[in-house]
Structure formats: C-alpha cells, structure tokens
Amino acid sequence: MTSTQQTDDLRDLYRELILDHARNPRHFGRLELATHSAEGINPLCGDKLRLELCLDGTKKIVDAAFEGSGCAISIASASLMADSVIGLDAIAAERWFEQVTSRICGHEHSDHVDLGKLAALEGVREFPSRVKCATLAWHALHSALDGDAATVSTE
Ligand code: ZN
C-alpha cells in the first residue's frame, strides 16, 4: 500500500467519523446541573450553539452537553468536543482547546500531541471557509471555562 493510499483511507475514515457525529451528535441537549455555559455563533455560516458544562469541586468536567443548529462540521465538532472533554479537568480541557484550534487553523505545534479521533477535525484546514465551523464549539468551551458569559462569535 502506498502512503498516498493510506492517506486516502484515513481521510475516508475521518469523513465517516464526521458524518457519524453530525447525524448522531453525542451529548446533545441540556444539563440539569450546569455550572458553566457559553454560547457561540458563526455568522459566516449561520452555526449557533449553546454549551453547558458541569464541573465538580476539583474543576473536573463531569458532564457536558450542547444544543444548537448548524452545518455538519459545526455539529460534529461540538459532538467530538463534548465527548473528549468529559472526565478532564479544566486545565487539560484548555490545553485541548489550544491544540485543536491551532491544528485546525494549520499552525504547526512544537509539541505534536496525538489528537486521537479529534484528528478528524484537522482535515478541515484544507477548506479555509469551514475552519470557523470546526472551531466554534472549542471557542465556546474556552469561553465557558473562562466563566465569561458573553456570546462568542467567530467574527
Ligand atoms: Zn458551519
């Protein structure tokens, strides 16, 4: 198998993952006991979401949920994000925010961490107009953890 073929296979796998999360978003809805929340909008595409987090006394994210409407990439990204941050403490989640947004935006990072399934979002950087769709949920995460109640906008 050539490396080009491997890359194509990986792309197909990532595309499947994105479509799966877009069709069946995980953690879609509201939390009974949210301690942190933020709203995000991407006027460029019309994506809107509200993210809720529940942090315990040690600042660990014990639950996360989002609701909203938008394109497949924005929904899939929010679903993958919620899936990934549950169980992390706030500092680790902030680190993911930095890693994922810089990778989606195509910035090379010196500490090249394994993004796991979040690497599926990295493919978006080939489509600059969709970068804001993919980073919206992550900016909402950052804003929610910051305790900044204002709506984040990608514009
Ligand atoms: Zn979008």
PDB file of C-alpha atoms and ligand atoms in Angstrom:
ATOM      1  CA  MET A   1       0.000   0.000   0.000  1.00  0.00           C
ATOM      2  CA  THR A   2       1.380   3.393  -0.939  1.00  0.00           C
ATOM      3  CA  SER A   3       1.419   6.197   1.554  1.00  0.00           C
ATOM      4  CA  THR A   4      -0.956   8.198  -0.668  1.00  0.00           C
ATOM      5  CA  GLN A   5      -3.434   5.369  -0.462  1.00  0.00           C
ATOM      6  CA  GLN A   6      -3.063   5.260   3.308  1.00  0.00           C
ATOM      7  CA  THR A   7      -3.759   8.975   3.476  1.00  0.00           C
ATOM      8  CA  ASP A   8      -6.883   8.491   1.348  1.00  0.00           C
ATOM      9  CA  ASP A   9      -8.074   5.670   3.600  1.00  0.00           C
ATOM     10  CA  LEU A  10      -7.503   7.842   6.644  1.00  0.00           C
ATOM     11  CA  ARG A  11      -9.453  10.676   5.011  1.00  0.00           C
ATOM     12  CA  ASP A  12     -12.364   8.338   4.342  1.00  0.00           C
ATOM     13  CA  LEU A  13     -12.274   7.174   7.940  1.00  0.00           C
ATOM     14  CA  TYR A  14     -12.275  10.765   9.193  1.00  0.00           C
ATOM     15  CA  ARG A  15     -15.080  11.723   6.822  1.00  0.00           C
ATOM     16  CA  GLU A  16     -17.132   8.814   8.152  1.00  0.00           C
ATOM     17  CA  LEU A  17     -16.433   9.904  11.730  1.00  0.00           C
ATOM     18  CA  ILE A  18     -17.503  13.492  10.996  1.00  0.00           C
ATOM     19  CA  LEU A  19     -20.694  12.344   9.245  1.00  0.00           C
ATOM     20  CA  ASP A  20     -21.499   9.938  12.054  1.00  0.00           C
ATOM     21  CA  HIS A  21     -21.158  12.648  14.707  1.00  0.00           C
ATOM     22  CA  ALA A  22     -23.125  15.116  12.549  1.00  0.00           C
ATOM     23  CA  ARG A  23     -26.003  12.659  12.106  1.00  0.00           C
ATOM     24  CA  ASN A  24     -25.979  11.321  15.666  1.00  0.00           C
ATOM     25  CA  PRO A  25     -24.485  14.040  17.845  1.00  0.00           C
ATOM     26  CA  ARG A  26     -23.334  12.816  21.258  1.00  0.00           C
ATOM     27  CA  HIS A  27     -24.306  14.786  24.369  1.00  0.00           C
ATOM     28  CA  PHE A  28     -26.938  16.809  22.522  1.00  0.00           C
ATOM     29  CA  GLY A  29     -29.316  18.641  24.884  1.00  0.00           C
ATOM     30  CA  ARG A  30     -29.164  20.489  28.175  1.00  0.00           C
ATOM     31  CA  LEU A  31     -27.729  19.615  31.568  1.00  0.00           C
ATOM     32  CA  GLU A  32     -29.806  19.575  34.731  1.00  0.00           C
ATOM     33  CA  LEU A  33     -26.941  20.957  36.767  1.00  0.00           C
ATOM     34  CA  ALA A  34     -24.772  23.158  34.603  1.00  0.00           C
ATOM     35  CA  THR A  35     -22.076  25.135  36.396  1.00  0.00           C
ATOM     36  CA  HIS A  36     -20.596  26.763  33.282  1.00  0.00           C
ATOM     37  CA  SER A  37     -22.096  27.705  29.948  1.00  0.00           C
ATOM     38  CA  ALA A  38     -21.387  29.703  26.827  1.00  0.00           C
ATOM     39  CA  GLU A  39     -22.997  30.432  23.531  1.00  0.00           C
ATOM     40  CA  GLY A  40     -21.239  30.618  20.228  1.00  0.00           C
ATOM     41  CA  ILE A  41     -22.225  31.874  16.827  1.00  0.00           C
ATOM     42  CA  ASN A  42     -20.530  31.709  13.474  1.00  0.00           C
ATOM     43  CA  PRO A  43     -22.319  34.352  11.390  1.00  0.00           C
ATOM     44  CA  LEU A  44     -20.389  33.355   8.294  1.00  0.00           C
ATOM     45  CA  CYS A  45     -22.174  30.014   8.095  1.00  0.00           C
ATOM     46  CA  GLY A  46     -25.126  30.504  10.453  1.00  0.00           C
ATOM     47  CA  ASP A  47     -23.923  27.991  13.049  1.00  0.00           C
ATOM     48  CA  LYS A  48     -25.231  28.547  16.576  1.00  0.00           C
ATOM     49  CA  LEU A  49     -24.703  26.536  19.705  1.00  0.00           C
ATOM     50  CA  ARG A  50     -25.061  26.640  23.441  1.00  0.00           C
ATOM     51  CA  LEU A  51     -22.617  24.647  25.501  1.00  0.00           C
ATOM     52  CA  GLU A  52     -23.177  23.619  29.093  1.00  0.00           C
ATOM     53  CA  LEU A  53     -20.614  22.080  31.410  1.00  0.00           C
ATOM     54  CA  CYS A  54     -20.854  20.639  34.879  1.00  0.00           C
ATOM     55  CA  LEU A  55     -17.644  20.936  36.899  1.00  0.00           C
ATOM     56  CA  ASP A  56     -17.157  19.361  40.295  1.00  0.00           C
ATOM     57  CA  GLY A  57     -15.331  20.895  43.271  1.00  0.00           C
ATOM     58  CA  THR A  58     -11.941  19.879  41.844  1.00  0.00           C
ATOM     59  CA  LYS A  59     -12.678  21.621  38.497  1.00  0.00           C
ATOM     60  CA  LYS A  60     -13.118  18.335  36.719  1.00  0.00           C
ATOM     61  CA  ILE A  61     -15.626  18.332  33.865  1.00  0.00           C
ATOM     62  CA  VAL A  62     -18.089  15.645  34.928  1.00  0.00           C
ATOM     63  CA  ASP A  63     -20.600  16.305  32.168  1.00  0.00           C
ATOM     64  CA  ALA A  64     -21.044  18.362  29.016  1.00  0.00           C
ATOM     65  CA  ALA A  65     -23.919  18.956  26.637  1.00  0.00           C
ATOM     66  CA  PHE A  66     -24.650  21.216  23.725  1.00  0.00           C
ATOM     67  CA  GLU A  67     -27.579  22.182  21.614  1.00  0.00           C
ATOM     68  CA  GLY A  68     -27.868  24.294  18.545  1.00  0.00           C
ATOM     69  CA  SER A  69     -28.118  24.229  14.827  1.00  0.00           C
ATOM     70  CA  GLY A  70     -25.606  24.477  12.081  1.00  0.00           C
ATOM     71  CA  CYS A  71     -23.743  22.695   9.360  1.00  0.00           C
ATOM     72  CA  ALA A  72     -22.495  19.126   9.660  1.00  0.00           C
ATOM     73  CA  ILE A  73     -18.960  20.209  10.577  1.00  0.00           C
ATOM     74  CA  SER A  74     -20.061  22.512  13.403  1.00  0.00           C
ATOM     75  CA  ILE A  75     -22.323  19.829  14.905  1.00  0.00           C
ATOM     76  CA  ALA A  76     -19.744  17.056  14.506  1.00  0.00           C
ATOM     77  CA  SER A  77     -17.051  19.227  16.057  1.00  0.00           C
ATOM     78  CA  ALA A  78     -19.257  20.050  19.069  1.00  0.00           C
ATOM     79  CA  SER A  79     -20.140  16.381  19.482  1.00  0.00           C
ATOM     80  CA  LEU A  80     -16.497  15.293  19.327  1.00  0.00           C
ATOM     81  CA  MET A  81     -15.513  18.097  21.699  1.00  0.00           C
ATOM     82  CA  ALA A  82     -18.135  17.169  24.323  1.00  0.00           C
ATOM     83  CA  ASP A  83     -17.121  13.521  24.020  1.00  0.00           C
ATOM     84  CA  SER A  84     -13.458  14.396  24.580  1.00  0.00           C
ATOM     85  CA  VAL A  85     -13.636  16.838  27.478  1.00  0.00           C
ATOM     86  CA  ILE A  86     -15.843  14.825  29.843  1.00  0.00           C
ATOM     87  CA  GLY A  87     -13.561  13.472  32.554  1.00  0.00           C
ATOM     88  CA  LEU A  88     -10.864  16.101  32.018  1.00  0.00           C
ATOM     89  CA  ASP A  89     -10.006  18.842  34.440  1.00  0.00           C
ATOM     90  CA  ALA A  90     -10.392  22.432  33.282  1.00  0.00           C
ATOM     91  CA  ILE A  91      -6.657  22.909  32.666  1.00  0.00           C
ATOM     92  CA  ALA A  92      -6.419  19.804  30.474  1.00  0.00           C
ATOM     93  CA  ALA A  93      -9.527  20.883  28.555  1.00  0.00           C
ATOM     94  CA  GLU A  94      -7.967  24.313  27.927  1.00  0.00           C
ATOM     95  CA  ARG A  95      -4.886  22.564  26.598  1.00  0.00           C
ATOM     96  CA  TRP A  96      -7.065  20.622  24.166  1.00  0.00           C
ATOM     97  CA  PHE A  97      -8.711  23.882  23.103  1.00  0.00           C
ATOM     98  CA  GLU A  98      -5.301  25.331  22.236  1.00  0.00           C
ATOM     99  CA  GLN A  99      -4.056  22.192  20.484  1.00  0.00           C
ATOM    100  CA  VAL A 100      -7.173  21.524  18.459  1.00  0.00           C
ATOM    101  CA  THR A 101      -7.813  25.103  17.347  1.00  0.00           C
ATOM    102  CA  SER A 102      -4.200  25.638  16.329  1.00  0.00           C
ATOM    103  CA  ARG A 103      -4.142  22.352  14.409  1.00  0.00           C
ATOM    104  CA  ILE A 104      -7.440  23.107  12.650  1.00  0.00           C
ATOM    105  CA  CYS A 105      -6.058  26.505  11.707  1.00  0.00           C
ATOM    106  CA  GLY A 106      -2.970  24.808  10.323  1.00  0.00           C
ATOM    107  CA  HIS A 107      -0.420  26.158  12.778  1.00  0.00           C
ATOM    108  CA  GLU A 108       2.401  23.764  13.408  1.00  0.00           C
ATOM    109  CA  HIS A 109       2.875  22.937  17.027  1.00  0.00           C
ATOM    110  CA  SER A 110       6.168  22.020  18.583  1.00  0.00           C
ATOM    111  CA  ASP A 111       4.636  19.554  20.998  1.00  0.00           C
ATOM    112  CA  HIS A 112       2.906  17.342  18.472  1.00  0.00           C
ATOM    113  CA  VAL A 113       0.409  15.524  20.644  1.00  0.00           C
ATOM    114  CA  ASP A 114      -1.744  12.693  19.410  1.00  0.00           C
ATOM    115  CA  LEU A 115      -5.197  14.154  18.914  1.00  0.00           C
ATOM    116  CA  GLY A 116      -6.818  10.728  18.652  1.00  0.00           C
ATOM    117  CA  LYS A 117     -10.189  10.918  16.932  1.00  0.00           C
ATOM    118  CA  LEU A 118     -10.060  14.704  17.125  1.00  0.00           C
ATOM    119  CA  ALA A 119      -7.508  14.478  14.314  1.00  0.00           C
ATOM    120  CA  ALA A 120     -10.579  14.054  12.087  1.00  0.00           C
ATOM    121  CA  LEU A 121     -11.166  17.784  12.535  1.00  0.00           C
ATOM    122  CA  GLU A 122      -7.693  18.594  11.273  1.00  0.00           C
ATOM    123  CA  GLY A 123      -8.789  17.803   7.700  1.00  0.00           C
ATOM    124  CA  VAL A 124     -10.962  20.904   7.799  1.00  0.00           C
ATOM    125  CA  ARG A 125      -7.902  23.113   7.373  1.00  0.00           C
ATOM    126  CA  GLU A 126      -7.943  22.174   3.693  1.00  0.00           C
ATOM    127  CA  PHE A 127     -11.223  24.090   3.494  1.00  0.00           C
ATOM    128  CA  PRO A 128     -10.482  27.532   4.977  1.00  0.00           C
ATOM    129  CA  SER A 129     -14.127  28.616   4.797  1.00  0.00           C
ATOM    130  CA  ARG A 130     -15.066  25.781   7.169  1.00  0.00           C
ATOM    131  CA  VAL A 131     -12.379  26.418   9.779  1.00  0.00           C
ATOM    132  CA  LYS A 132     -14.703  28.619  11.834  1.00  0.00           C
ATOM    133  CA  CYS A 133     -17.416  25.950  11.735  1.00  0.00           C
ATOM    134  CA  ALA A 134     -14.973  23.449  13.241  1.00  0.00           C
ATOM    135  CA  THR A 135     -13.516  25.775  15.883  1.00  0.00           C
ATOM    136  CA  LEU A 136     -16.841  27.285  17.088  1.00  0.00           C
ATOM    137  CA  ALA A 137     -17.543  24.643  19.756  1.00  0.00           C
ATOM    138  CA  TRP A 138     -13.967  24.886  21.013  1.00  0.00           C
ATOM    139  CA  HIS A 139     -14.201  28.644  21.424  1.00  0.00           C
ATOM    140  CA  ALA A 140     -17.444  28.096  23.339  1.00  0.00           C
ATOM    141  CA  LEU A 141     -15.572  25.625  25.567  1.00  0.00           C
ATOM    142  CA  HIS A 142     -12.827  28.160  26.208  1.00  0.00           C
ATOM    143  CA  SER A 143     -15.377  30.864  26.984  1.00  0.00           C
ATOM    144  CA  ALA A 144     -17.407  28.601  29.291  1.00  0.00           C
ATOM    145  CA  LEU A 145     -14.291  27.608  31.258  1.00  0.00           C
ATOM    146  CA  ASP A 146     -13.266  31.238  31.448  1.00  0.00           C
ATOM    147  CA  GLY A 147     -16.557  31.997  33.156  1.00  0.00           C
ATOM    148  CA  ASP A 148     -17.148  34.625  30.511  1.00  0.00           C
ATOM    149  CA  ALA A 149     -20.886  34.644  29.942  1.00  0.00           C
ATOM    150  CA  ALA A 150     -20.736  36.684  26.751  1.00  0.00           C
ATOM    151  CA  THR A 151     -21.616  35.042  23.466  1.00  0.00           C
ATOM    152  CA  VAL A 152     -18.530  34.179  21.476  1.00  0.00           C
ATOM    153  CA  SER A 153     -18.595  34.983  17.835  1.00  0.00           C
ATOM    154  CA  THR A 154     -16.111  33.816  15.238  1.00  0.00           C
ATOM    155  CA  GLU A 155     -16.405  37.232  13.571  1.00  0.00           C
TER     156      GLU A 155
HETATM  157 ZN    ZN B   1     -20.769  25.885   9.518  1.00  0.00          ZN
END
